[in-house]
Amino acid sequence: MLHFATLPLPLLLLCLNFASVVYTHGYVAQVTIDGKTYQGNEPQGTSNPSIIRQISTIDPVMSVNDSNLNCGWNAPKATLVADANPGSKLTFTWSGGPGGYPWPHNVGPFFFYMAPCVNTTCDQYNSINAEWFKIAEVGAKPGGAEWYQQNIMDGYPANVTLPADLAPGQYLVRHEIIALHEATTIDEAQYYPSCTQINVKGNETGYPTSNETCPFPGCYKDTDPGLYDPTVYNTPIQYTFPGPPLATFVLASANSSDPGTNPTGSGNGSSSGGSSGADPGADGNSGNGSSTSAASSGKGTCKVVRPDGEYFVVQRTRHRRSVNQVLRRWLSDTKRVVMRY
């Protein structure tokens, strides 16, 4: 039996911290395509038919060289493939863990990549062979006071619009949040990838060039400025997106179809921290008519306004190293001590 009175102080603090913080990470719980919702499966839960590849844990991938960076931890092929069209709107709803916990992070960008399922259907395709092209990258809100990821923490989904001239075929959509709250140290960025299987109809011809694609792992280096950022907590946010540039046909599609949906961002991987692509994503539009308006104060709060005029104030916590984060390294060196207790 574990007796807290006999524990060393660092181990006691660790136990108390884990008791109060059950879930600290997350997964994509559902995807909506043009109003039709598809449920995902909880990590380690029952595997029901889905278009979302099920991951085995809510923990982040911690290395740019890990094969799990591809579609998430131990993610097998999903059984379903959902129909979509060029210009379809996709919304991704995140959960902080089984039981409906909210997404816990608000520092860092998120991305949308696509890859064709070559010579087969996506429910049979091995994603390790995928060559990914980027269709959207989402960083800081206008003014650079906070990240769009804050909206996901507030319970809103991340949104993306498929390129208007996307060629038909079956694709994996790789949606990824990168949490940077510990990225002031090299190799401490946290990666949360998720893959969804879709079948794009139509007769368009938009497709990336070979120099606009890359594999996962392979698209990132752990020293990329957007993954190692000693100034990540400085405001206004100045941020360089990692990975390949947005595919040229994606930028052309966004500019010709809806010039109002491409906010601040250069589309070449570098910007002041804004967003580039077909849709800013997580902009408060949850797909059901809800919207947010966020304004930062000197006290670090965020006012979220509902359509009915009511609002609540969210405390904006900069996720500097918590007791859990500081002791994680200590615990990795003292596993034998922990086992004795």
mmCIF file of N, CA and C in Angstrom, residues 147-196:
data_model
loop_
_atom_site.group_PDB
_atom_site.id
_atom_site.type_symbol
_atom_site.label_atom_id
_atom_site.label_comp_id
_atom_site.label_asym_id
_atom_site.label_seq_id
_atom_site.Cartn_x
_atom_site.Cartn_y
_atom_site.Cartn_z
ATOM 1 N N TRP A 147 -2.895 33.081 -29.675
ATOM 2 C CA TRP A 147 -2.973 32.136 -30.772
ATOM 3 C C TRP A 147 -4.421 31.739 -31.034
ATOM 4 N N TYR A 148 -4.689 31.353 -32.276
ATOM 5 C CA TYR A 148 -6.007 30.791 -32.586
ATOM 6 C C TYR A 148 -6.260 29.499 -31.807
ATOM 7 N N GLN A 149 -5.206 28.843 -31.370
ATOM 8 C CA GLN A 149 -5.386 27.633 -30.569
ATOM 9 C C GLN A 149 -6.184 27.908 -29.294
ATOM 10 N N GLN A 150 -6.165 29.158 -28.824
ATOM 11 C CA GLN A 150 -6.977 29.530 -27.666
ATOM 12 C C GLN A 150 -8.449 29.204 -27.905
ATOM 13 N N ASN A 151 -8.923 29.391 -29.132
ATOM 14 C CA ASN A 151 -10.326 29.101 -29.436
ATOM 15 C C ASN A 151 -10.638 27.623 -29.279
ATOM 16 N N ILE A 152 -9.665 26.762 -29.607
ATOM 17 C CA ILE A 152 -9.868 25.327 -29.418
ATOM 18 C C ILE A 152 -9.956 25.016 -27.931
ATOM 19 N N MET A 153 -9.122 25.648 -27.122
ATOM 20 C CA MET A 153 -9.226 25.493 -25.671
ATOM 21 C C MET A 153 -10.603 25.930 -25.175
ATOM 22 N N ASP A 154 -11.166 26.963 -25.818
ATOM 23 C CA ASP A 154 -12.481 27.464 -25.423
ATOM 24 C C ASP A 154 -13.622 26.570 -25.901
ATOM 25 N N GLY A 155 -13.309 25.515 -26.635
ATOM 26 C CA GLY A 155 -14.327 24.556 -27.038
ATOM 27 C C GLY A 155 -14.776 24.634 -28.476
ATOM 28 N N TYR A 156 -14.169 25.513 -29.259
ATOM 29 C CA TYR A 156 -14.545 25.638 -30.663
ATOM 30 C C TYR A 156 -13.703 24.701 -31.526
ATOM 31 N N PRO A 157 -14.253 24.230 -32.634
ATOM 32 C CA PRO A 157 -13.487 23.343 -33.512
ATOM 33 C C PRO A 157 -12.497 24.118 -34.368
ATOM 34 N N ALA A 158 -11.581 23.394 -34.955
ATOM 35 C CA ALA A 158 -10.684 23.947 -35.969
ATOM 36 C C ALA A 158 -11.318 23.709 -37.331
ATOM 37 N N ASN A 159 -11.328 24.736 -38.164
ATOM 38 C CA ASN A 159 -12.022 24.679 -39.455
ATOM 39 C C ASN A 159 -11.037 24.757 -40.611
ATOM 40 N N VAL A 160 -11.372 24.081 -41.692
ATOM 41 C CA VAL A 160 -10.606 24.232 -42.921
ATOM 42 C C VAL A 160 -11.550 24.041 -44.096
ATOM 43 N N THR A 161 -11.290 24.746 -45.180
ATOM 44 C CA THR A 161 -12.046 24.583 -46.415
ATOM 45 C C THR A 161 -11.144 23.926 -47.451
ATOM 46 N N LEU A 162 -11.607 22.841 -48.040
ATOM 47 C CA LEU A 162 -10.807 22.176 -49.061
ATOM 48 C C LEU A 162 -10.603 23.107 -50.254
ATOM 49 N N PRO A 163 -9.456 23.034 -50.903
ATOM 50 C CA PRO A 163 -9.214 23.889 -52.071
ATOM 51 C C PRO A 163 -10.313 23.738 -53.115
ATOM 52 N N ALA A 164 -10.710 24.858 -53.707
ATOM 53 C CA ALA A 164 -11.843 24.862 -54.640
ATOM 54 C C ALA A 164 -11.549 24.111 -55.929
ATOM 55 N N ASP A 165 -10.272 23.946 -56.277
ATOM 56 C CA ASP A 165 -9.957 23.223 -57.509
ATOM 57 C C ASP A 165 -9.204 21.924 -57.229
ATOM 58 N N LEU A 166 -9.435 21.322 -56.062
ATOM 59 C CA LEU A 166 -8.784 20.072 -55.681
ATOM 60 C C LEU A 166 -9.205 18.931 -56.606
ATOM 61 N N ALA A 167 -8.235 18.204 -57.121
ATOM 62 C CA ALA A 167 -8.508 17.083 -58.023
ATOM 63 C C ALA A 167 -9.243 15.969 -57.288
ATOM 64 N N PRO A 168 -10.097 15.217 -57.983
ATOM 65 C CA PRO A 168 -10.836 14.135 -57.334
ATOM 66 C C PRO A 168 -9.909 12.998 -56.915
ATOM 67 N N GLY A 169 -10.402 12.209 -55.969
ATOM 68 C CA GLY A 169 -9.640 11.059 -55.492
ATOM 69 C C GLY A 169 -9.796 10.895 -53.998
ATOM 70 N N GLN A 170 -9.223 9.833 -53.478
ATOM 71 C CA GLN A 170 -9.263 9.586 -52.041
ATOM 72 C C GLN A 170 -8.012 10.169 -51.396
ATOM 73 N N TYR A 171 -8.236 10.858 -50.279
ATOM 74 C CA TYR A 171 -7.160 11.560 -49.587
ATOM 75 C C TYR A 171 -7.225 11.291 -48.084
ATOM 76 N N LEU A 172 -6.059 11.333 -47.465
ATOM 77 C CA LEU A 172 -5.969 11.494 -46.023
ATOM 78 C C LEU A 172 -5.850 12.983 -45.729
ATOM 79 N N VAL A 173 -6.610 13.450 -44.747
ATOM 80 C CA VAL A 173 -6.467 14.815 -44.245
ATOM 81 C C VAL A 173 -5.765 14.714 -42.897
ATOM 82 N N ARG A 174 -4.592 15.274 -42.817
ATOM 83 C CA ARG A 174 -3.809 15.242 -41.575
ATOM 84 C C ARG A 174 -3.941 16.598 -40.889
ATOM 85 N N HIS A 175 -4.662 16.601 -39.775
ATOM 86 C CA HIS A 175 -4.813 17.814 -38.967
ATOM 87 C C HIS A 175 -3.900 17.671 -37.760
ATOM 88 N N GLU A 176 -3.161 18.723 -37.467
ATOM 89 C CA GLU A 176 -2.150 18.647 -36.418
ATOM 90 C C GLU A 176 -2.122 19.929 -35.600
ATOM 91 N N ILE A 177 -2.154 19.766 -34.284
ATOM 92 C CA ILE A 177 -1.848 20.861 -33.364
ATOM 93 C C ILE A 177 -0.423 20.663 -32.867
ATOM 94 N N ILE A 178 0.338 21.743 -32.846
ATOM 95 C CA ILE A 178 1.658 21.715 -32.218
ATOM 96 C C ILE A 178 1.603 22.626 -30.996
ATOM 97 N N ALA A 179 1.776 22.044 -29.821
ATOM 98 C CA ALA A 179 1.767 22.808 -28.575
ATOM 99 C C ALA A 179 3.195 23.243 -28.258
ATOM 100 N N LEU A 180 3.376 24.541 -28.070
ATOM 101 C CA LEU A 180 4.716 25.109 -27.919
ATOM 102 C C LEU A 180 4.990 25.630 -26.515
ATOM 103 N N HIS A 181 4.174 25.259 -25.537
ATOM 104 C CA HIS A 181 4.336 25.839 -24.208
ATOM 105 C C HIS A 181 5.651 25.435 -23.538
ATOM 106 N N GLU A 182 6.317 24.393 -24.034
ATOM 107 C CA GLU A 182 7.631 24.010 -23.509
ATOM 108 C C GLU A 182 8.730 24.147 -24.561
ATOM 109 N N ALA A 183 8.414 24.753 -25.690
ATOM 110 C CA ALA A 183 9.332 24.760 -26.829
ATOM 111 C C ALA A 183 10.440 25.794 -26.716
ATOM 112 N N THR A 184 10.636 26.385 -25.536
ATOM 113 C CA THR A 184 11.808 27.222 -25.323
ATOM 114 C C THR A 184 13.064 26.362 -25.210
ATOM 115 N N THR A 185 12.864 25.049 -25.134
ATOM 116 C CA THR A 185 13.956 24.075 -25.144
ATOM 117 C C THR A 185 13.841 23.225 -26.403
ATOM 118 N N ILE A 186 14.955 22.901 -27.031
ATOM 119 C CA ILE A 186 14.937 22.068 -28.236
ATOM 120 C C ILE A 186 14.326 20.707 -27.930
ATOM 121 N N ASP A 187 13.516 20.213 -28.852
ATOM 122 C CA ASP A 187 12.905 18.885 -28.780
ATOM 123 C C ASP A 187 11.835 18.796 -27.698
ATOM 124 N N GLU A 188 11.238 19.927 -27.325
ATOM 125 C CA GLU A 188 10.161 19.910 -26.333
ATOM 126 C C GLU A 188 8.819 20.328 -26.917
ATOM 127 N N ALA A 189 8.744 20.582 -28.217
ATOM 128 C CA ALA A 189 7.437 20.811 -28.846
ATOM 129 C C ALA A 189 6.620 19.527 -28.773
ATOM 130 N N GLN A 190 5.295 19.682 -28.659
ATOM 131 C CA GLN A 190 4.392 18.537 -28.562
ATOM 132 C C GLN A 190 3.533 18.479 -29.819
ATOM 133 N N TYR A 191 3.479 17.302 -30.442
ATOM 134 C CA TYR A 191 2.774 17.133 -31.716
ATOM 135 C C TYR A 191 1.537 16.266 -31.507
ATOM 136 N N TYR A 192 0.414 16.737 -32.035
ATOM 137 C CA TYR A 192 -0.856 16.018 -31.934
ATOM 138 C C TYR A 192 -1.448 15.854 -33.332
ATOM 139 N N PRO A 193 -0.995 14.848 -34.088
ATOM 140 C CA PRO A 193 -1.533 14.632 -35.431
ATOM 141 C C PRO A 193 -2.762 13.729 -35.414
ATOM 142 N N SER A 194 -3.625 13.923 -36.400
ATOM 143 C CA SER A 194 -4.820 13.089 -36.562
ATOM 144 C C SER A 194 -5.116 12.969 -38.048
ATOM 145 N N CYS A 195 -5.499 11.770 -38.499
ATOM 146 C CA CYS A 195 -5.770 11.538 -39.920
ATOM 147 C C CYS A 195 -7.221 11.130 -40.150
ATOM 148 N N THR A 196 -7.829 11.756 -41.152
ATOM 149 C CA THR A 196 -9.214 11.501 -41.540
ATOM 150 C C THR A 196 -9.252 11.104 -43.006
#
